[in-house]
Tab-separated table of C-alpha atoms in Angstrom:
chain	number	residue	atom	x	y	z
A	1	MET	CA	-20.833	5.783	-115.319
A	2	ARG	CA	-24.544	6.432	-115.893
A	3	CYS	CA	-25.770	10.022	-115.568
A	4	PRO	CA	-28.624	10.170	-113.022
A	5	ASN	CA	-30.171	13.057	-114.940
A	6	CYS	CA	-30.373	11.801	-118.550
A	7	GLN	CA	-29.227	8.154	-118.149
A	8	THR	CA	-26.366	8.596	-120.645
A	9	ILE	CA	-23.389	6.244	-120.196
A	10	ASN	CA	-20.193	8.265	-119.648
A	11	PRO	CA	-16.530	7.275	-119.261
A	12	PRO	CA	-15.616	6.279	-115.677
A	13	THR	CA	-13.383	9.350	-115.215
A	14	ALA	CA	-15.870	11.884	-116.639
A	15	LYS	CA	-16.372	15.034	-114.571
A	16	PHE	CA	-19.485	16.155	-116.453
A	17	CYS	CA	-22.127	14.279	-118.440
A	18	LEU	CA	-21.317	14.426	-122.155
A	19	GLU	CA	-25.036	14.662	-122.996
A	20	CYS	CA	-26.626	17.074	-120.483
A	21	GLY	CA	-23.586	18.605	-118.757
A	22	ARG	CA	-24.520	17.514	-115.234
A	23	ARG	CA	-21.581	17.536	-112.829
A	24	PHE	CA	-20.612	14.204	-111.289
A	25	GLY	CA	-19.464	13.785	-107.709
A	26	VAL	CA	-21.989	16.178	-106.128
A	27	CYS	CA	-23.144	14.709	-102.826
A	28	PRO	CA	-26.955	14.301	-102.791
A	29	ASN	CA	-26.966	14.718	-99.006
A	30	CYS	CA	-24.861	17.818	-98.291
A	31	GLY	CA	-24.105	19.227	-101.756
A	32	THR	CA	-20.306	18.954	-101.430
A	33	VAL	CA	-18.470	18.622	-104.762
A	34	ASN	CA	-16.203	15.551	-104.721
A	35	VAL	CA	-13.816	14.178	-107.321
A	36	PRO	CA	-15.784	12.196	-109.948
A	37	THR	CA	-14.187	8.877	-108.931
A	38	ALA	CA	-14.999	9.260	-105.215
A	39	LYS	CA	-17.058	6.428	-103.730
A	40	TYR	CA	-18.038	8.356	-100.604
A	41	CYS	CA	-18.570	12.048	-99.854
A	42	ILE	CA	-15.513	13.631	-98.259
A	43	GLU	CA	-17.744	15.825	-96.078
A	44	CYS	CA	-20.554	13.586	-94.774
A	45	GLY	CA	-19.654	10.062	-95.912
A	46	THR	CA	-22.700	9.509	-98.142
A	47	ALA	CA	-22.143	6.826	-100.797
A	48	LEU	CA	-21.364	8.234	-104.252
A	49	LEU	CA	-21.208	4.948	-106.169
A	50	PRO	CA	-22.080	4.862	-109.874
A	51	LYS	CA	-25.668	3.841	-110.506
A	52	GLU	CA	-24.873	0.331	-111.746
A	53	THR	CA	-22.711	-0.425	-108.703
A	54	ASP	CA	-25.157	1.204	-106.325
A	55	GLU	CA	-28.053	-0.890	-107.611
A	56	HIS	CA	-25.973	-4.019	-107.220
A	57	THR	CA	-24.944	-3.233	-103.648
A	58	GLN	CA	-28.544	-2.498	-102.770
A	59	GLN	CA	-29.346	-6.101	-103.677
A	60	LEU	CA	-26.342	-7.908	-102.254
A	61	LEU	CA	-24.305	-7.490	-99.087
A	62	PRO	CA	-20.899	-9.318	-98.931
A	63	GLN	CA	-20.285	-11.545	-95.934
A	64	ALA	CA	-17.092	-12.702	-94.279
A	65	ASN	CA	-17.525	-16.270	-95.616
A	66	GLY	CA	-17.863	-15.047	-99.201
A	67	HIS	CA	-21.632	-15.556	-99.383
A	68	THR	CA	-24.111	-12.760	-99.924
A	69	HIS	CA	-27.641	-12.042	-98.818
A	70	PRO	CA	-30.207	-9.359	-99.705
A	71	LEU	CA	-30.127	-6.117	-97.777
A	72	PRO	CA	-32.983	-5.547	-95.333
A	73	ALA	CA	-35.917	-3.729	-96.923
A	74	ILE	CA	-35.567	-0.790	-94.532
A	75	MET	CA	-32.007	-0.162	-95.809
A	76	SER	CA	-33.031	-0.210	-99.475
A	77	GLN	CA	-35.862	2.295	-99.133
A	78	PRO	CA	-35.192	5.673	-100.790
A	79	PRO	CA	-34.563	8.586	-98.410
A	80	GLU	CA	-37.465	10.983	-97.918
A	81	GLU	CA	-37.381	14.532	-96.625
A	82	ARG	CA	-39.757	17.442	-96.184
A	83	ARG	CA	-38.779	20.707	-97.798
A	84	VAL	CA	-40.277	23.887	-99.184
A	85	VAL	CA	-40.205	23.952	-102.972
A	86	THR	CA	-41.808	25.834	-105.838
A	87	VAL	CA	-43.731	23.644	-108.274
A	88	MET	CA	-44.510	24.588	-111.871
A	89	PHE	CA	-46.926	23.016	-114.342
A	90	ALA	CA	-46.825	24.143	-117.981
A	91	ASP	CA	-49.281	22.852	-120.563
A	92	ILE	CA	-49.990	23.436	-124.256
A	93	THR	CA	-53.576	24.533	-124.850
A	94	GLY	CA	-55.553	23.044	-127.717
A	95	SER	CA	-53.124	20.204	-128.333
A	96	THR	CA	-55.872	17.581	-128.700
A	97	PRO	CA	-57.589	19.264	-131.692
A	98	LEU	CA	-54.141	19.933	-133.143
A	99	ALA	CA	-53.212	16.253	-132.923
A	100	ASP	CA	-56.430	15.316	-134.755
A	101	HIS	CA	-55.276	17.210	-137.852
A	102	LEU	CA	-51.600	16.234	-137.814
A	103	ASP	CA	-49.681	13.124	-138.681
A	104	PRO	CA	-48.428	11.403	-135.486
A	105	GLU	CA	-44.811	11.905	-136.533
A	106	ASP	CA	-45.388	15.614	-137.157
A	107	MET	CA	-47.067	15.975	-133.766
A	108	ARG	CA	-44.196	14.160	-132.123
A	109	ALA	CA	-41.686	16.492	-133.779
A	110	ILE	CA	-43.599	19.532	-132.502
A	111	LEU	CA	-43.785	18.187	-128.947
A	112	SER	CA	-40.120	17.191	-129.019
A	113	GLY	CA	-39.070	20.704	-129.998
A	114	TYR	CA	-41.412	22.177	-127.393
A	115	PHE	CA	-40.118	19.959	-124.579
A	116	ASN	CA	-36.486	20.673	-125.466
A	117	LEU	CA	-37.071	24.433	-125.311
A	118	MET	CA	-38.989	24.283	-122.039
A	119	THR	CA	-36.440	21.980	-120.408
A	120	GLU	CA	-33.610	24.314	-121.421
A	121	GLN	CA	-35.254	27.309	-119.749
A	122	ILE	CA	-36.147	25.374	-116.597
A	123	ARG	CA	-32.622	24.062	-116.106
A	124	LYS	CA	-31.101	27.460	-116.894
A	125	HIS	CA	-32.835	28.862	-113.824
A	126	GLY	CA	-31.897	25.978	-111.542
A	127	GLY	CA	-35.113	23.970	-111.817
A	128	THR	CA	-35.523	20.219	-112.174
A	129	VAL	CA	-37.892	18.595	-114.653
A	130	GLU	CA	-39.836	16.157	-112.495
A	131	LYS	CA	-41.882	14.577	-115.271
A	132	TYR	CA	-43.572	14.997	-118.636
A	133	ILE	CA	-47.321	14.345	-118.656
A	134	GLY	CA	-48.713	14.189	-122.180
A	135	ASP	CA	-48.032	17.695	-123.488
A	136	ALA	CA	-47.412	19.135	-120.008
A	137	VAL	CA	-44.193	19.676	-118.078
A	138	MET	CA	-43.864	19.475	-114.301
A	139	ALA	CA	-40.812	21.216	-112.851
A	140	VAL	CA	-39.600	21.726	-109.294
A	141	PHE	CA	-37.401	24.521	-107.951
A	142	GLY	CA	-35.723	23.586	-104.660
A	143	VAL	CA	-34.884	19.947	-105.417
A	144	PRO	CA	-32.245	18.574	-105.239
A	145	PHE	CA	-30.643	21.903	-104.286
A	146	ALA	CA	-32.562	24.698	-102.569
A	147	HIS	CA	-31.991	28.392	-103.291
A	148	GLU	CA	-33.148	31.428	-101.371
A	149	ASP	CA	-34.979	32.709	-104.468
A	150	ASP	CA	-36.641	29.559	-105.845
A	151	PRO	CA	-40.044	31.293	-106.357
A	152	ASP	CA	-38.234	34.097	-108.197
A	153	ARG	CA	-36.416	31.550	-110.359
A	154	ALA	CA	-39.640	29.728	-111.198
A	155	ILE	CA	-41.363	32.891	-112.439
A	156	ARG	CA	-38.318	33.973	-114.434
A	157	ALA	CA	-38.188	30.517	-116.001
A	158	ALA	CA	-41.895	30.748	-116.856
A	159	ILE	CA	-41.415	34.138	-118.532
A	160	ASP	CA	-38.471	32.785	-120.533
A	161	MET	CA	-40.528	29.715	-121.464
A	162	GLN	CA	-43.210	31.964	-122.931
A	163	ALA	CA	-40.574	33.882	-124.889
A	164	ALA	CA	-39.037	30.628	-126.150
A	165	LEU	CA	-42.457	29.380	-127.272
A	166	ALA	CA	-43.038	32.645	-129.144
A	167	ARG	CA	-39.748	32.153	-131.020
A	168	PHE	CA	-40.721	28.539	-131.700
A	169	ASN	CA	-44.019	29.712	-133.206
A	170	GLU	CA	-42.221	32.248	-135.389
A	171	GLN	CA	-39.942	29.540	-136.764
A	172	ARG	CA	-42.905	27.283	-137.547
A	173	LEU	CA	-44.854	30.119	-139.178
A	174	ALA	CA	-41.846	31.022	-141.309
A	175	GLN	CA	-41.806	27.472	-142.653
A	176	ASP	CA	-45.573	27.207	-143.085
A	177	PRO	CA	-47.895	30.233	-142.639
A	178	GLU	CA	-50.864	27.879	-142.214
A	179	VAL	CA	-49.651	26.171	-139.024
A	180	THR	CA	-51.511	26.632	-135.763
A	181	ARG	CA	-49.854	28.895	-133.199
A	182	LEU	CA	-49.097	27.058	-129.955
A	183	GLN	CA	-50.225	28.615	-126.685
A	184	MET	CA	-49.203	27.714	-123.167
A	185	ARG	CA	-50.601	28.208	-119.687
A	186	ILE	CA	-48.515	27.936	-116.532
A	187	GLY	CA	-49.355	27.406	-112.867
A	188	ILE	CA	-46.828	28.001	-110.072
A	189	ASN	CA	-47.195	27.341	-106.361
A	190	THR	CA	-44.847	27.259	-103.367
A	191	GLY	CA	-45.260	25.025	-100.341
A	192	GLU	CA	-44.011	22.125	-98.275
A	193	VAL	CA	-43.735	18.718	-99.936
A	194	ALA	CA	-42.324	15.276	-99.259
A	195	ALA	CA	-39.434	14.643	-101.648
A	196	THR	CA	-38.191	11.113	-102.284
A	197	SER	CA	-34.959	10.680	-104.230
A	198	ASN	CA	-34.251	7.679	-106.445
A	199	ALA	CA	-37.934	6.971	-106.919
A	200	GLN	CA	-39.239	3.546	-107.758
A	201	ASP	CA	-38.684	4.031	-111.482
A	202	ASN	CA	-34.917	3.854	-110.741
A	203	ARG	CA	-34.124	6.872	-112.922
A	204	GLY	CA	-32.638	8.943	-110.124
A	205	ASP	CA	-35.613	11.287	-110.185
A	206	PHE	CA	-37.348	12.955	-107.241
A	207	LEU	CA	-40.896	11.955	-106.398
A	208	ILE	CA	-42.661	15.065	-105.095
A	209	THR	CA	-45.924	14.768	-103.186
A	210	GLY	CA	-47.950	17.317	-101.254
A	211	ASP	CA	-50.742	19.851	-101.494
A	212	ALA	CA	-48.404	22.372	-103.143
A	213	VAL	CA	-48.192	20.060	-106.160
A	214	ASN	CA	-51.965	19.698	-106.411
A	215	VAL	CA	-52.562	23.446	-106.186
A	216	ALA	CA	-49.947	24.166	-108.869
A	217	ALA	CA	-51.639	21.678	-111.197
A	218	ARG	CA	-55.065	23.191	-110.511
A	219	LEU	CA	-53.771	26.732	-111.116
A	220	GLN	CA	-52.395	25.630	-114.461
A	221	SER	CA	-55.715	24.039	-115.410
A	222	VAL	CA	-57.697	27.264	-114.790
A	223	ALA	CA	-55.137	29.674	-116.254
A	224	THR	CA	-55.993	31.309	-119.565
A	225	PRO	CA	-53.671	30.773	-122.553
A	226	ASP	CA	-50.377	32.703	-122.496
A	227	THR	CA	-50.672	33.540	-118.788
A	228	ILE	CA	-48.775	32.611	-115.626
A	229	LEU	CA	-50.880	32.003	-112.523
A	230	VAL	CA	-49.234	31.850	-109.072
A	231	GLY	CA	-50.406	30.910	-105.600
A	232	GLU	CA	-50.311	33.024	-102.458
A	233	ARG	CA	-46.949	31.908	-101.093
A	234	THR	CA	-45.245	32.426	-104.442
A	235	TYR	CA	-46.819	35.872	-104.711
A	236	LEU	CA	-45.710	36.918	-101.215
A	237	SER	CA	-42.134	35.842	-101.968
A	238	THR	CA	-41.876	37.726	-105.265
A	239	ARG	CA	-44.262	40.700	-105.054
A	240	ASN	CA	-41.327	43.118	-104.733
A	241	VAL	CA	-39.731	41.767	-107.904
A	242	PHE	CA	-42.675	41.240	-110.273
A	243	ASP	CA	-45.940	43.019	-110.993
A	244	PHE	CA	-49.121	40.999	-110.455
A	245	ARG	CA	-52.838	41.308	-111.035
A	246	ALA	CA	-55.030	39.787	-108.344
A	247	LEU	CA	-57.888	37.508	-109.348
A	248	ALA	CA	-61.129	36.799	-107.575
A	249	PRO	CA	-60.876	33.749	-105.279
A	250	LEU	CA	-60.900	30.583	-107.374
A	251	ARG	CA	-62.854	27.421	-106.742
A	252	LEU	CA	-60.416	24.654	-107.572
A	253	LYS	CA	-61.241	21.011	-108.009
A	254	GLY	CA	-60.642	19.064	-104.813
A	255	LYS	CA	-60.262	22.192	-102.636
A	256	THR	CA	-62.913	23.049	-100.050
A	257	ASP	CA	-61.989	26.711	-99.626
A	258	PRO	CA	-61.446	29.237	-102.427
A	259	ILE	CA	-57.836	29.802	-103.474
A	260	THR	CA	-56.391	33.272	-104.016
A	261	ALA	CA	-54.274	33.573	-107.151
A	262	TRP	CA	-52.403	36.248	-109.082
A	263	VAL	CA	-51.508	36.683	-112.744
A	264	VAL	CA	-47.886	37.621	-113.475
A	265	ILE	CA	-47.740	40.882	-115.432
A	266	GLY	CA	-43.964	41.150	-115.708
A	267	GLN	CA	-40.828	42.181	-113.897
A	268	GLN	CA	-41.003	45.447	-112.006
A	269	ASN	CA	-39.269	48.509	-113.389
A	270	ASN	CA	-38.234	50.000	-110.064
A	271	THR	CA	-37.824	53.764	-110.230
A	272	SER	CA	-36.838	53.937	-106.578
A	273	THR	CA	-33.163	54.548	-105.984
A	274	ILE	CA	-33.118	51.847	-103.348
A	275	ALA	CA	-34.013	48.342	-104.464
A	276	GLN	CA	-37.087	47.011	-102.716
A	277	HIS	CA	-35.998	43.486	-101.844
A	278	PRO	CA	-36.738	43.249	-98.123
A	279	ARG	CA	-35.511	40.339	-96.074
A	280	GLY	CA	-36.680	38.897	-92.805
A	281	LEU	CA	-40.253	39.063	-91.520
A	282	ASP	CA	-42.624	41.114	-93.630
A	283	GLY	CA	-43.551	44.422	-92.013
A	284	LEU	CA	-40.940	44.218	-89.251
A	285	GLU	CA	-37.777	46.299	-89.209
A	286	ALA	CA	-35.162	45.669	-86.529
A	287	ARG	CA	-32.901	48.463	-85.325
A	288	LEU	CA	-29.387	48.318	-86.769
A	289	VAL	CA	-26.931	47.418	-84.000
A	290	GLY	CA	-23.147	47.217	-83.967
A	291	ARG	CA	-22.441	48.821	-87.330
A	292	THR	CA	-21.644	52.406	-86.285
A	293	LEU	CA	-17.990	52.261	-87.358
A	294	GLU	CA	-18.780	50.641	-90.697
A	295	LEU	CA	-21.473	53.211	-91.477
A	296	ALA	CA	-19.172	56.075	-90.494
A	297	LEU	CA	-16.470	54.743	-92.824
A	298	MET	CA	-18.914	54.494	-95.724
A	299	HIS	CA	-20.239	58.022	-95.127
A	300	ALA	CA	-16.694	59.387	-94.923
A	301	THR	CA	-15.764	57.662	-98.170
A	302	TYR	CA	-18.776	59.135	-99.937
A	303	ALA	CA	-17.876	62.595	-98.619
A	304	ARG	CA	-14.401	62.184	-100.144
A	305	VAL	CA	-15.986	61.182	-103.453
A	306	GLN	CA	-18.018	64.393	-103.415
A	307	ALA	CA	-15.071	66.546	-102.390
A	308	GLU	CA	-12.396	65.028	-104.647
A	309	GLN	CA	-14.661	64.172	-107.601
A	310	ARG	CA	-13.038	60.796	-108.120
A	311	PRO	CA	-14.355	57.272	-107.566
A	312	HIS	CA	-13.733	55.055	-104.562
A	313	LEU	CA	-14.472	51.361	-104.147
A	314	ILE	CA	-15.875	49.772	-100.998
A	315	THR	CA	-15.937	45.983	-100.736
A	316	LEU	CA	-18.077	44.269	-98.102
A	317	LEU	CA	-17.049	40.775	-97.078
A	318	GLY	CA	-18.921	38.521	-94.681
A	319	VAL	CA	-20.576	35.155	-94.240
A	320	PRO	CA	-24.199	34.755	-95.405
A	321	GLY	CA	-26.662	36.407	-93.042
A	322	ILE	CA	-24.142	38.706	-91.351
A	323	GLY	CA	-25.920	41.836	-92.638
A	324	LYS	CA	-24.131	43.030	-95.782
A	325	SER	CA	-27.319	43.913	-97.659
A	326	ARG	CA	-28.784	45.589	-94.583
A	327	LEU	CA	-25.674	47.727	-94.136
A	328	VAL	CA	-25.820	48.896	-97.759
A	329	ARG	CA	-29.530	49.685	-97.464
A	330	GLU	CA	-28.992	51.710	-94.285
A	331	PHE	CA	-26.157	53.656	-95.914
A	332	LEU	CA	-28.185	54.495	-99.029
A	333	GLN	CA	-31.247	55.515	-97.032
A	334	SER	CA	-29.139	57.736	-94.802
A	335	GLU	CA	-27.498	59.486	-97.761
A	336	GLU	CA	-30.862	60.083	-99.419
A	337	GLU	CA	-32.302	61.566	-96.229
A	338	THR	CA	-29.249	63.805	-95.742
A	339	SER	CA	-29.452	65.120	-99.306
A	340	LYS	CA	-33.126	66.052	-98.773
A	341	CYS	CA	-32.503	67.827	-95.468
A	342	THR	CA	-32.937	71.601	-95.897
A	343	THR	CA	-31.442	72.540	-92.514
A	344	CYS	CA	-28.394	70.244	-92.460
A	345	GLU	CA	-25.087	72.100	-92.749
A	346	ASP	CA	-23.314	69.038	-94.181
A	347	ARG	CA	-25.978	68.416	-96.815
A	348	LEU	CA	-24.447	66.923	-99.971
A	349	VAL	CA	-25.667	66.557	-103.522
A	350	ALA	CA	-28.239	63.778	-103.828
A	351	PRO	CA	-26.429	60.631	-104.933
A	352	ARG	CA	-27.293	58.887	-108.158
A	353	ILE	CA	-27.530	55.217	-107.251
A	354	LEU	CA	-27.086	52.505	-109.862
A	355	GLN	CA	-27.391	48.901	-108.823
A	356	GLY	CA	-26.197	45.776	-110.602
A	357	ARG	CA	-27.061	42.185	-109.888
A	358	CYS	CA	-25.233	39.016	-110.795
A	359	PRO	CA	-27.825	36.230	-111.198
A	360	PRO	CA	-26.539	32.974	-109.703
A	361	TYR	CA	-28.130	31.007	-112.544
A	362	GLY	CA	-26.361	32.992	-115.292
A	363	GLU	CA	-23.751	31.585	-117.629
A	364	GLY	CA	-20.939	33.338	-119.439
A	365	VAL	CA	-21.207	37.078	-118.815
A	366	THR	CA	-23.613	37.169	-115.874
A	367	TYR	CA	-23.350	40.765	-114.670
């Protein structure tokens, strides 16, 4: 069984790739996890044949008389879909002068170590390495699997990539104080693209095309060393999580109108007791409906905590989108307002609110 991610040959019964750890049996159409030996997805029926068998069946179709004939061209074309993704371009600055003064094997060793570190950080945050271009890396967040926080993941990956490069430089300087320090510039942009799986190179990659890709590449090209430059849609999706510095509109190659961009300063250190991660349409707040009993129960539980001076645990269960986060936000806001009320008879001590988050891309101890 050939891994579609790294092309390593694995045993037929392998559940994960022995080289890169990719899980086998994940349906590319609906994301359902099947047993590794399944030929078709149990949920949607999509073919899950190993790559060698799949390539063979794409060429030949068995007939009742035992003969075969090629499949029609329309059936062998790779599936294409439109989706919103976040594209990242990362590039080493000054690599050309560096290569002029280094032996080719030494330069290759440096780039190999660099690519391994960058790929590790990208995959850790759920991104996919689309291609390597010279000394640059192109990554996509949202393909093959989309997440609600792909722009967030891309920026976190970029920050970790910078930290990994700094450690890489320290290791090289420890071995030779005369080596040149590597610097990197990163461009990130979010937008709609056309994604084609199993591209013509037959490596199982995704071919991503669209204006979002071009803008990300242009942002990377104009970024200064050791900076992360993001486009407008990425900024709007993450401005409540990271601090940014706005730049003057940029004139990018191939773009008629100026492009607004922001430099990532770092993750926000929120001092507010209520996390500012709004959902829904920006600037619009719908009235909470149908949660009177739940809110009353939460307020009563908090009153018991204050009166009895012992902890209580409330667990909220519900399908995605049912309003769990909204209910918690309404409860916290209400308690803060009550504690600040100077005329309320039932005013309680202002609560101290601590919030924890379990990143979905974490491994090991994630909380």
